[in-house]
Every structure is written in C-alpha cells, then in structure tokens.
C-alpha cells in the first residue's frame, strides 16, 4: 500500500496540482469545441511536455482526456453536435431535454455521472489493476471481432427510426469504414483515385455533417422546429426525482464503462453505446428514450468517463494503447524516455501511482468546475436561431478543418450535411451510421486477423474460452428480439383462442 500513498504525495506537489487543473480545464474546453478532440490536442501539446517532468506531463495529458469526455456533452445537449465520438449517444436524450427547457438538468446529471463514473473507475483501477491486466492479456483478434459485432448489433437498439432503417444506416456506416487503403494489402478501396480519400474518412466530418449541418438544414426548412431558448432556465441542480431515476443508470454505467474501457478496442465509444442500450432494454418504458429520458444521459456519460479512466490500465500495465488518445499518450511517454509495460509499476512507481491518483483529484476538479459553469453553457440556448445557426455552421467547419488542416474535410462536412438532411426527411436516425462507422475498422481488422489465425475456419471463434463466451452473448443479443416477438405472437394467439372459447 506504500506506493499508493506515495502516489498521493506526488499528486499533492504544487506543480502537479497546477497541471492537473490545467489539463482538466483544457479538456473541458476541447470537448466543448466540436472537432478538436483530445487526441489532436494532446498531439499539439507534445512539444510542450518536453520541458516538464514526466509525471507532471502525463498527469496533465490524462486530465485533458477525461475532461474532454464531459466537455463533449455540452455541445451534444445544447447544439446536437457531439464534440466527441463517445458523446454521440448523449445527443439522443440530452438534446431532447434541452428542447424541453431542461438543458441544465441534462448537463447537471452528466456532470454528476461523469464524476461518479470516473471516481468509481479509479477506485477499481487501484484495487484490481494487476488482475485486470492479466485478463486483458488474453484478448486477441477473435475477442475484438466479437466485441465489435456486439457493439454494432447494439446500434439498432439505440435507434429511434425503426429496426430496418437502423440496420440500413449501420450498413452504410460499415461501408464508409472501408474507404481508404486496405490495411493488409495497401490496395485502395472506394477512393476514386483521390489522394484525400486514400487514408480513409475521419469521424469528425461525418459526425459534424450528419448531426450538425443536417439538423440545421432540416430546421431551416421547418422553422417552427427551430430551437428556442426557454424564457426561464430551470435549476441546473437535478431534482431528487431526477437523481432517483438516474441513480441505477449511473451505477450500472460505471461498472460497464470500467469493464469495457480496459479492453483495447472497447473504450468510451462502445461503453457509452452499451450503457445506453442496457438502460433502454431494461426500462419498463423504453419509448421514453430518445425523447428526454434522464437515464439516457446519465448512463452513457457515466460509462464514457469510467472507460476513459480504465483505459489507462492496458496502457500503463501492458503498453497497449486502447484508443487513439492512449496512443498519443504512449508517444508522450516514449518521448520522456519511459516505456509503458509490465515493468512500469516497479521501475517507475511514482509515475504509475501518481497518474492513477491524480484522477481522484481531477474528477473532483471536473465536478467543481462543471456544475457552476452549466449556467453559462445554458445561456447559449438564449441566442436566437437566426444567429445560432450561422455560428454553429462556422464552428463546425472550423472544427473539421483544424483536425487535418484540410479543405477537403470541410467539403465532406457539407456532403454529409446533405446526407443528414435527407436522412431526417426520410425518417432515418443518423446515430447508427456514425456508431457503426466508428466500430467498422475494428471489426474488419480483427476479423481478418482472426481468419488468418484460424486458417480461414470460422469455427475457431468457438474454440477459445473468451471468444466462445462472447459468441454466445452475441447470439443471445441477436436472437432475443426474435424470441420475444415469437413469444408475444404466441401469447396473443393464445389469448384470442381463449376469447373464442
């Protein structure tokens, strides 16, 4: 227990406290700005970390990462623009609450859920990191394949446009994920001889186009549906009823987020999706979701912060970055002359436990700053739609440009904005498309590696303990709707027979 206590001593050093505060504050601001995600921000700040102590630098970068998870909620709720991929699910109920004049409630619940999820994840990380690290070592391509399949299957669960339309949108998302060079043969696919498409499509222009411009174009056509700010902003502190409704979702989201965050390829996106799907499936009134259910904000926001925290386990313990942001932090450690891996805990205990324990303080700072600032964020709703729409378009295009400094990406935003508009007109939910796109690359890469491992025999998935368990889970999730429909049909037929008799 001594290294853990020494870690708190490291965190409480004035320089580390300051940089933890700076990291969380930057993370929140980065999350609020659509397009400029934590990975890009951390990459930009890498030269700055050269003049800072390794522990201090990683504490700041970690603060940027989990701080951005909450910041992305702000634009998801107020502008229907997910600042982060992990905030896509929050759009469904968060923005609906804002339209009902309850933006403060949505952001307040998100802040509390983020704090609880992050704190529970840090506690669990401290207690079970060695055991979890050993378990994560057993995950290979077959396990990642089934994990991605389950995630894509759950996409249909979070859609409000019907199962068939959700599956069509998800299929388009998977197709978009194949654009670019083949990772195995370097063959170009669907690039149309365009160098700009050779490296594939980025999440930013797709999400900004579908959720940003698509919504604006649709609102311009139907002005009566434009967003109007409430005359009186409700209390940003959630009521007892809201807290009671969301308490279970926060607890389940924290546990689920932690478990999925430790798996490379899982991360905050899959955690938020799975948490939302779980709450909708177990709810007695699933029709509330997508129309302003508080649980629909609490669950994914708790899960993505828990996953953001627990994703440090494979990075620090195994040297395996679980996502793009972890990969950039991995590079920051290498620049500092430190190699993440199993020996990090023994060779650099001050760094390992200093970073882990800094998350306790970081989550407290996040809660302290986010709740008072909710009132400032909600003021955005008071801006007239005629002013807000052009500002939103400008922020969207600038955010898309800053990722790769590419005018082509701005063109993609306009293109997917038109697609988003058509999807709204035809009753398609853009959520499944975006989420399937995010998971598509993981699915393809892992599936092809698995088939190479099994010499092309797909039955190999059932021969491994973990992948076999995930396969059973996948089949259970896939067959549950059909079984439930058949049971209801049989029950209805039985009731008709009784009435006839």
Coordinates of C-alpha atoms in Angstrom, one line a residue:
X1 CA 0.0 0.0 0.0
X2 CA 3.0 2.3 0.4
X3 CA 3.4 3.0 -3.3
X4 CA -0.2 4.1 -3.5
X5 CA 0.2 6.5 -0.6
X6 CA 3.5 7.8 -2.2
X7 CA 1.4 8.4 -5.3
X8 CA -0.9 10.8 -3.4
X9 CA 2.2 12.6 -2.1
X10 CA 3.3 13.1 -5.8
X11 CA -0.1 14.4 -6.8
X12 CA -0.2 16.9 -4.0
X13 CA 3.0 18.6 -5.2
X14 CA 2.1 22.2 -6.2
X15 CA 3.3 21.8 -9.8
X16 CA 1.3 18.6 -10.3
X17 CA -1.8 20.1 -8.8
X18 CA -1.5 23.1 -11.2
X19 CA -1.0 20.9 -14.3
X20 CA -3.9 18.7 -13.2
X21 CA -6.1 21.7 -13.1
X22 CA -4.8 23.0 -16.4
X23 CA -5.3 19.6 -18.0
X24 CA -9.0 19.2 -16.9
X25 CA -9.8 22.8 -17.9
X26 CA -8.2 22.4 -21.3
X27 CA -10.1 19.0 -21.7
X28 CA -13.4 20.6 -21.0
X29 CA -12.8 23.4 -23.5
X30 CA -11.6 20.9 -26.1
X31 CA -14.7 18.8 -25.6
X32 CA -16.9 21.9 -26.0
X33 CA -15.3 22.8 -29.3
X34 CA -16.7 20.3 -31.9
X35 CA -14.0 18.7 -34.0
X36 CA -10.9 19.4 -31.8
X37 CA -10.7 16.2 -29.8
X38 CA -8.3 15.2 -27.0
X39 CA -6.1 13.2 -29.4
X40 CA -5.4 16.2 -31.6
X41 CA -5.0 18.5 -28.6
X42 CA -2.5 16.1 -26.9
X43 CA -0.6 15.7 -30.1
X44 CA -0.3 19.5 -30.4
X45 CA 0.9 19.8 -26.8
X46 CA 3.6 17.0 -27.1
X47 CA 6.4 19.6 -27.7
X48 CA 5.3 21.4 -24.5
X49 CA 5.7 18.2 -22.4
X50 CA 9.4 18.0 -23.3
X51 CA 10.2 20.8 -20.8
X52 CA 8.1 19.2 -18.0
X53 CA 8.7 16.3 -15.6
X54 CA 7.3 13.0 -16.9
X55 CA 4.9 12.6 -14.1
X56 CA 3.6 16.2 -14.4
X57 CA 3.3 15.9 -18.2
X58 CA 1.2 12.7 -18.1
X59 CA -1.0 14.0 -15.3
X60 CA -1.8 17.0 -17.5
X61 CA -2.4 14.9 -20.6
X62 CA -4.6 12.5 -18.6
X63 CA -6.7 15.4 -17.4
X64 CA -7.2 16.6 -20.9
X65 CA -8.5 13.1 -21.9
X66 CA -11.1 12.6 -19.2
X67 CA -12.0 16.3 -19.0
X68 CA -12.9 16.2 -22.7
X69 CA -15.5 13.4 -22.1
X70 CA -17.7 15.8 -20.2
X71 CA -16.9 18.8 -22.4
X72 CA -18.3 16.9 -25.4
X73 CA -21.6 16.6 -23.6
X74 CA -22.1 20.4 -23.7
X75 CA -22.5 20.7 -27.4
X76 CA -24.3 17.3 -27.6
X77 CA -27.0 18.7 -25.3
X78 CA -27.2 22.3 -26.4
X79 CA -26.4 22.2 -30.1
X80 CA -26.9 18.5 -31.0
X81 CA -23.2 18.4 -32.0
X82 CA -21.3 15.6 -30.4
X83 CA -17.9 17.1 -29.5
X84 CA -16.5 13.6 -29.1
X85 CA -17.4 10.2 -30.6
X86 CA -18.3 9.0 -27.1
X87 CA -20.9 11.8 -26.8
X88 CA -22.9 10.6 -29.9
X89 CA -25.3 8.6 -27.8
X90 CA -25.9 11.6 -25.4
X91 CA -27.4 13.5 -28.3
X92 CA -30.5 11.4 -28.3
X93 CA -31.9 12.3 -24.9
X94 CA -29.6 15.2 -23.9
X95 CA -30.8 17.4 -26.8
X96 CA -34.4 16.4 -26.3
X97 CA -34.2 17.5 -22.7
X98 CA -32.7 20.9 -23.9
X99 CA -35.7 21.3 -26.2
X100 CA -38.0 20.8 -23.2
X101 CA -36.2 23.6 -21.3
X102 CA -34.2 21.1 -19.1
X103 CA -30.7 21.7 -20.5
X104 CA -29.5 22.5 -17.0
X105 CA -30.8 19.2 -15.7
X106 CA -29.1 17.2 -18.6
X107 CA -25.8 18.9 -18.0
X108 CA -26.0 18.6 -14.2
X109 CA -26.8 14.9 -14.4
X110 CA -24.0 14.5 -16.9
X111 CA -21.5 16.2 -14.6
X112 CA -22.6 14.0 -11.6
X113 CA -22.5 10.9 -13.7
X114 CA -19.1 11.8 -15.0
X115 CA -17.7 12.3 -11.5
X116 CA -19.2 9.1 -10.1
X117 CA -18.1 7.0 -13.1
X118 CA -14.6 8.4 -13.1
X119 CA -14.2 8.1 -9.4
X120 CA -15.5 4.5 -9.2
X121 CA -13.3 3.6 -12.1
X122 CA -10.2 5.0 -10.4
X123 CA -11.0 3.1 -7.2
X124 CA -11.5 -0.1 -9.1
X125 CA -8.3 0.6 -11.1
X126 CA -6.4 1.0 -7.8
X127 CA -7.7 -2.3 -6.4
X128 CA -7.8 -4.7 -9.3
X129 CA -5.3 -3.3 -11.8
X130 CA -3.0 -6.3 -11.6
X131 CA -5.8 -8.9 -12.1
X132 CA -7.4 -6.9 -14.9
X133 CA -4.1 -6.6 -16.7
X134 CA -3.7 -10.4 -16.7
X135 CA -7.2 -10.8 -18.1
X136 CA -6.7 -8.2 -20.9
X137 CA -3.6 -10.1 -22.0
X138 CA -5.9 -13.0 -23.1
X139 CA -7.7 -10.8 -25.6
X140 CA -6.7 -11.3 -29.2
X141 CA -8.3 -10.6 -32.6
X142 CA -11.1 -13.1 -32.2
X143 CA -12.3 -11.5 -29.0
X144 CA -12.1 -8.0 -30.5
X145 CA -14.1 -9.2 -33.5
X146 CA -17.0 -10.4 -31.4
X147 CA -16.8 -7.3 -29.2
X148 CA -17.2 -5.1 -32.3
X149 CA -20.0 -7.3 -33.6
X150 CA -21.9 -7.0 -30.3
X151 CA -21.4 -3.2 -30.4
X152 CA -22.7 -2.9 -33.9
X153 CA -25.6 -5.2 -33.1
X154 CA -26.5 -2.9 -30.2
X155 CA -26.6 0.1 -32.6
X156 CA -30.1 -0.9 -33.7
X157 CA -31.1 -0.8 -30.0
X158 CA -30.4 2.9 -29.6
X159 CA -32.1 3.9 -32.8
X160 CA -35.5 5.7 -32.8
X161 CA -36.1 5.2 -36.5
X162 CA -37.1 1.5 -36.5
X163 CA -35.1 -1.7 -36.7
X164 CA -34.9 -1.9 -40.5
X165 CA -33.8 1.7 -41.0
X166 CA -31.3 1.3 -38.2
X167 CA -29.8 -1.7 -39.9
X168 CA -29.6 0.1 -43.3
X169 CA -27.9 3.1 -41.7
X170 CA -25.5 0.8 -39.8
X171 CA -24.6 -1.0 -43.1
X172 CA -23.8 2.3 -44.7
X173 CA -21.6 3.2 -41.8
X174 CA -19.7 -0.1 -42.1
X175 CA -19.3 0.6 -45.9
X176 CA -17.9 4.1 -45.1
X177 CA -15.4 2.5 -42.7
X178 CA -13.8 0.5 -45.6
X179 CA -12.9 3.6 -47.6
X180 CA -9.2 4.1 -48.0
X181 CA -6.2 1.8 -48.2
X182 CA -6.5 -1.8 -47.2
X183 CA -4.6 -2.3 -44.0
X184 CA -3.3 -5.7 -45.2
X185 CA -2.6 -5.3 -48.9
X186 CA -2.5 -1.5 -49.2
X187 CA -5.0 -1.7 -52.1
X188 CA -7.1 1.4 -52.4
X189 CA -10.8 0.9 -51.9
X190 CA -13.6 3.4 -52.9
X191 CA -11.1 6.2 -53.2
X192 CA -12.0 7.1 -56.8
X193 CA -8.3 8.0 -57.3
X194 CA -8.5 10.7 -54.7
X195 CA -5.4 11.2 -52.5
X196 CA -7.6 12.8 -49.9
X197 CA -9.6 9.6 -49.5
X198 CA -6.5 7.3 -49.5
X199 CA -6.2 7.4 -45.7
X200 CA -9.9 6.8 -45.2
X201 CA -12.7 9.0 -43.8
X202 CA -12.4 10.7 -40.4
X203 CA -15.0 10.6 -37.7
X204 CA -15.1 14.4 -37.4
X205 CA -16.5 15.5 -40.8
X206 CA -19.0 12.6 -40.8
X207 CA -20.4 13.4 -37.3
X208 CA -20.3 17.2 -37.8
X209 CA -22.1 16.8 -41.1
X210 CA -24.8 14.4 -40.1
X211 CA -25.5 15.9 -36.7
X212 CA -24.6 19.5 -37.3
X213 CA -25.4 20.7 -40.8
X214 CA -28.1 18.0 -41.3
X215 CA -30.0 19.3 -38.3
X216 CA -29.6 22.9 -39.3
X217 CA -30.8 22.3 -42.9
X218 CA -33.8 20.4 -41.6
X219 CA -34.6 23.2 -39.0
X220 CA -34.4 25.9 -41.7
X221 CA -37.0 24.1 -43.8
X222 CA -39.3 23.7 -40.8
X223 CA -38.7 27.0 -38.9
X224 CA -41.3 26.1 -36.4
X225 CA -39.0 23.3 -35.3
X226 CA -36.0 25.6 -34.7
X227 CA -34.5 25.6 -31.3
X228 CA -35.8 28.3 -29.0
X229 CA -34.4 29.0 -25.6
X230 CA -36.7 28.7 -22.6
X231 CA -37.7 32.0 -21.1
X232 CA -36.7 30.7 -17.7
X233 CA -33.8 28.4 -17.3
X234 CA -34.5 25.6 -14.9
X235 CA -32.3 24.9 -11.9
X236 CA -29.1 23.3 -13.0
X237 CA -29.0 21.1 -9.9
X238 CA -31.0 17.9 -10.7
X239 CA -34.1 17.3 -8.6
X240 CA -34.5 14.4 -6.2
X241 CA -36.7 12.7 -8.8
X242 CA -34.1 13.0 -11.5
X243 CA -31.4 11.7 -9.1
X244 CA -33.6 8.8 -8.1
X245 CA -34.4 7.9 -11.7
X246 CA -30.7 8.1 -12.8
X247 CA -29.0 6.5 -9.8
X248 CA -29.3 3.0 -11.1
X249 CA -28.2 4.0 -14.6
X250 CA -25.2 5.8 -13.1
X251 CA -24.2 2.7 -11.1
X252 CA -24.6 0.3 -14.0
X253 CA -22.9 2.7 -16.4
X254 CA -19.9 3.0 -14.1
X255 CA -19.4 -0.8 -13.9
X256 CA -20.0 -1.4 -17.5
X257 CA -17.7 1.5 -18.6
X258 CA -14.9 0.3 -16.4
X259 CA -15.0 -3.2 -17.8
X260 CA -15.2 -2.1 -21.5
X261 CA -12.6 0.6 -21.0
X262 CA -9.9 -1.9 -20.0
X263 CA -10.2 -3.8 -23.3
X264 CA -8.2 -2.4 -26.2
X265 CA -10.8 -1.6 -28.9
X266 CA -13.6 -1.1 -26.4
X267 CA -13.1 2.3 -24.9
X268 CA -15.5 5.2 -24.2
X269 CA -17.5 4.9 -27.5
X270 CA -18.5 1.3 -27.0
X271 CA -19.1 1.9 -23.3
X272 CA -21.5 4.7 -23.9
X273 CA -23.3 2.8 -26.5
X274 CA -23.6 -0.4 -24.4
X275 CA -24.7 1.6 -21.3
X276 CA -27.5 3.3 -23.2
X277 CA -28.6 0.1 -24.8
X278 CA -28.7 -1.6 -21.5
X279 CA -30.8 1.1 -19.9
X280 CA -33.3 1.1 -22.8
X281 CA -33.6 -2.7 -22.8
X282 CA -34.3 -3.0 -19.1
X283 CA -36.6 0.1 -18.9
X284 CA -40.3 -0.5 -18.4
X285 CA -41.0 2.4 -20.7
X286 CA -38.3 2.2 -23.5
X287 CA -40.4 4.6 -25.6
X288 CA -39.2 7.4 -23.3
X289 CA -35.6 7.0 -24.6
X290 CA -34.9 9.5 -27.4
X291 CA -37.5 11.9 -26.1
X292 CA -35.8 13.2 -23.0
X293 CA -35.1 10.3 -20.6
X294 CA -32.7 11.4 -17.8
X295 CA -31.3 7.8 -17.7
X296 CA -30.4 8.2 -21.4
X297 CA -27.9 11.0 -20.4
X298 CA -26.8 9.5 -17.0
X299 CA -25.8 6.0 -18.3
X300 CA -23.6 6.9 -21.3
X301 CA -22.0 9.9 -19.6
X302 CA -21.0 7.8 -16.6
X303 CA -19.8 4.9 -18.8
X304 CA -17.6 7.0 -21.1
X305 CA -15.8 8.7 -18.1
X306 CA -15.4 5.3 -16.4
X307 CA -14.0 3.9 -19.6
X308 CA -11.7 6.8 -20.2
X309 CA -10.2 6.2 -16.8
X310 CA -9.9 2.4 -17.0
X311 CA -8.3 2.6 -20.5
X312 CA -5.1 3.7 -18.7
X313 CA -4.8 0.1 -17.4
X314 CA -3.7 -1.6 -20.6
X315 CA -1.5 1.5 -21.5
X316 CA 0.4 1.7 -18.2
X317 CA 0.4 -2.0 -17.3
X318 CA 0.8 -3.7 -20.7
X319 CA 2.0 -1.0 -23.1
X320 CA -1.1 -1.4 -25.2
X321 CA -2.9 1.8 -26.1
X322 CA -6.7 1.2 -26.1
X323 CA -7.6 4.1 -28.4
X324 CA -6.2 6.9 -30.4
X325 CA -5.7 9.2 -27.4
X326 CA -3.9 6.5 -25.5
X327 CA -1.7 6.0 -28.5
X328 CA -0.7 9.7 -28.4
X329 CA 0.0 9.5 -24.6
X330 CA 2.0 6.4 -25.3
X331 CA 4.1 8.5 -27.6
X332 CA 4.5 11.2 -24.9
X333 CA 5.9 8.5 -22.5
X334 CA 8.4 7.3 -25.1
X335 CA 9.5 10.9 -25.7
X336 CA 10.1 11.2 -21.9
X337 CA 12.3 8.0 -22.1
X338 CA 9.7 5.8 -20.4
X339 CA 8.5 2.6 -21.9
X340 CA 5.0 1.6 -20.7
X341 CA 4.6 -2.1 -19.9
X342 CA 4.6 -4.6 -17.1
X343 CA 7.8 -3.2 -15.6
X344 CA 6.4 0.3 -15.3
X345 CA 4.9 -0.3 -11.8
X346 CA 8.2 -1.5 -10.4
X347 CA 10.6 0.7 -12.3
X348 CA 8.6 4.0 -12.1
X349 CA 6.0 3.6 -9.3
X350 CA 5.9 7.3 -8.7
X351 CA 4.6 7.8 -12.3
X352 CA 2.2 4.9 -12.3
X353 CA 0.5 5.7 -9.0
X354 CA 1.0 9.5 -9.4
X355 CA -1.1 9.4 -12.6
X356 CA -3.7 7.0 -11.2
X357 CA -4.2 9.0 -8.0
X358 CA -4.3 12.3 -9.9
X359 CA -7.6 11.1 -11.4
X360 CA -9.2 11.3 -8.0
X361 CA -8.3 15.0 -7.8
X362 CA -9.1 15.6 -11.5
X363 CA -12.6 14.2 -11.2
X364 CA -13.3 16.4 -8.1
X365 CA -12.0 19.5 -10.1
X366 CA -14.2 18.4 -13.0
X367 CA -17.3 18.4 -10.8
X368 CA -16.4 21.6 -9.1
X369 CA -15.9 23.5 -12.4
X370 CA -18.7 21.9 -14.5
X371 CA -21.7 22.4 -12.2
X372 CA -21.2 26.2 -11.8
X373 CA -20.4 26.6 -15.5
X374 CA -23.6 24.8 -16.5
X375 CA -25.4 28.2 -16.2
X376 CA -23.0 29.7 -18.6
X377 CA -23.4 26.9 -21.1
X378 CA -27.2 27.0 -20.9
X379 CA -27.1 30.7 -21.9
X380 CA -26.3 29.5 -25.4
X381 CA -29.9 28.5 -25.7
X382 CA -30.9 32.1 -25.4
X383 CA -29.3 33.0 -28.6
X384 CA -31.8 33.5 -31.5
X385 CA -31.8 30.6 -34.0
X386 CA -31.1 33.1 -36.8
X387 CA -27.8 33.9 -35.0
X388 CA -27.1 30.5 -33.6
X389 CA -27.4 28.6 -36.9
X390 CA -24.6 30.5 -38.8
X391 CA -22.4 30.4 -35.6
X392 CA -22.9 26.6 -35.4
X393 CA -22.0 26.2 -39.1
X394 CA -18.9 28.3 -38.7
X395 CA -17.8 26.3 -35.6
X396 CA -18.5 23.0 -37.3
X397 CA -16.4 23.9 -40.4
X398 CA -13.6 25.3 -38.4
X399 CA -13.5 22.3 -36.1
X400 CA -13.5 20.0 -39.1
X401 CA -10.6 21.9 -40.7
X402 CA -8.4 22.1 -37.6
X403 CA -8.1 18.3 -37.3
X404 CA -6.1 17.8 -40.5
X405 CA -5.9 21.4 -41.9
X406 CA -7.8 20.1 -44.8
X407 CA -10.3 22.0 -47.0
X408 CA -11.4 18.6 -48.3
X409 CA -12.7 17.7 -44.9
X410 CA -14.8 20.9 -44.9
X411 CA -16.3 19.6 -48.2
X412 CA -17.0 16.3 -46.6
X413 CA -18.9 18.1 -43.8
X414 CA -21.1 19.8 -46.4
X415 CA -21.7 16.5 -48.2
X416 CA -22.6 14.6 -45.1
X417 CA -24.7 17.5 -44.0
X418 CA -26.8 17.0 -47.1
X419 CA -27.0 13.2 -46.3
X420 CA -28.0 14.0 -42.8
X421 CA -30.8 16.3 -44.1
X422 CA -32.1 13.6 -46.4
X423 CA -32.0 11.0 -43.5
X424 CA -34.1 13.3 -41.3
X425 CA -36.6 13.8 -44.1
X426 CA -36.9 10.0 -44.7
X427 CA -37.1 9.1 -41.0
X428 CA -33.6 7.6 -40.6
X429 CA -31.7 8.1 -37.4
X430 CA -28.0 9.1 -38.1
X431 CA -26.8 7.6 -34.9
X432 CA -26.4 4.0 -36.1
X433 CA -24.5 5.1 -39.1
X434 CA -21.9 7.1 -37.1
X435 CA -21.5 4.4 -34.4
X436 CA -21.2 1.6 -37.0
X437 CA -18.5 3.7 -38.8
X438 CA -16.6 4.0 -35.5
X439 CA -16.7 0.3 -34.9
X440 CA -16.2 -0.8 -38.5
X441 CA -12.5 -0.5 -38.7
X442 CA -12.0 -2.6 -35.5
X443 CA -14.4 -5.3 -36.9
X444 CA -12.6 -5.6 -40.2
X445 CA -9.1 -5.7 -38.9
X446 CA -9.9 -8.1 -36.1
X447 CA -11.9 -10.4 -38.3
X448 CA -9.3 -10.7 -41.0
X449 CA -6.6 -11.4 -38.4
X450 CA -8.8 -14.0 -36.8
X451 CA -9.4 -15.8 -40.0
X452 CA -5.6 -15.8 -40.7
X453 CA -5.1 -17.2 -37.2
X454 CA -7.7 -19.9 -37.8
X455 CA -6.6 -20.7 -41.4
X456 CA -9.9 -19.5 -42.7
X457 CA -12.0 -21.7 -40.4
X458 CA -14.7 -19.5 -38.7
X459 CA -15.5 -22.3 -36.2
X460 CA -12.2 -21.2 -34.4
X461 CA -14.2 -18.4 -32.7
X462 CA -16.0 -21.1 -30.6
X463 CA -12.8 -22.9 -29.5
X464 CA -11.4 -20.1 -27.4
X465 CA -12.9 -19.6 -23.9
X466 CA -13.4 -15.8 -24.1
X467 CA -14.3 -15.5 -27.7
X468 CA -16.7 -18.5 -27.2
X469 CA -18.4 -16.7 -24.3
X470 CA -18.7 -13.6 -26.4
X471 CA -20.1 -15.6 -29.3
X472 CA -22.8 -17.0 -27.0
X473 CA -23.5 -13.4 -25.8
X474 CA -23.7 -12.2 -29.4
X475 CA -26.2 -14.9 -30.4
X476 CA -28.3 -14.2 -27.3
X477 CA -28.4 -10.5 -28.1
X478 CA -29.2 -11.2 -31.8
X479 CA -31.9 -13.7 -31.1
X480 CA -33.6 -12.0 -28.2
X481 CA -35.8 -9.7 -30.3
X482 CA -36.9 -12.7 -32.5
X483 CA -37.7 -14.9 -29.5
X484 CA -39.5 -12.0 -27.7
X485 CA -41.6 -11.3 -30.9
X486 CA -42.4 -15.0 -31.2
X487 CA -43.4 -15.2 -27.6
X488 CA -45.7 -12.2 -27.8
X489 CA -47.2 -13.6 -31.0
X490 CA -47.8 -16.9 -29.3
X491 CA -49.3 -15.2 -26.3
X492 CA -51.6 -13.1 -28.5
X493 CA -52.7 -16.2 -30.4
X494 CA -53.4 -18.0 -27.1
X495 CA -55.4 -15.0 -25.8
X496 CA -57.5 -15.0 -29.0
X497 CA -58.2 -18.7 -28.7
X498 CA -59.4 -18.2 -25.1
X499 CA -61.7 -15.4 -26.2
X500 CA -63.1 -17.6 -28.9
X501 CA -63.8 -20.4 -26.5

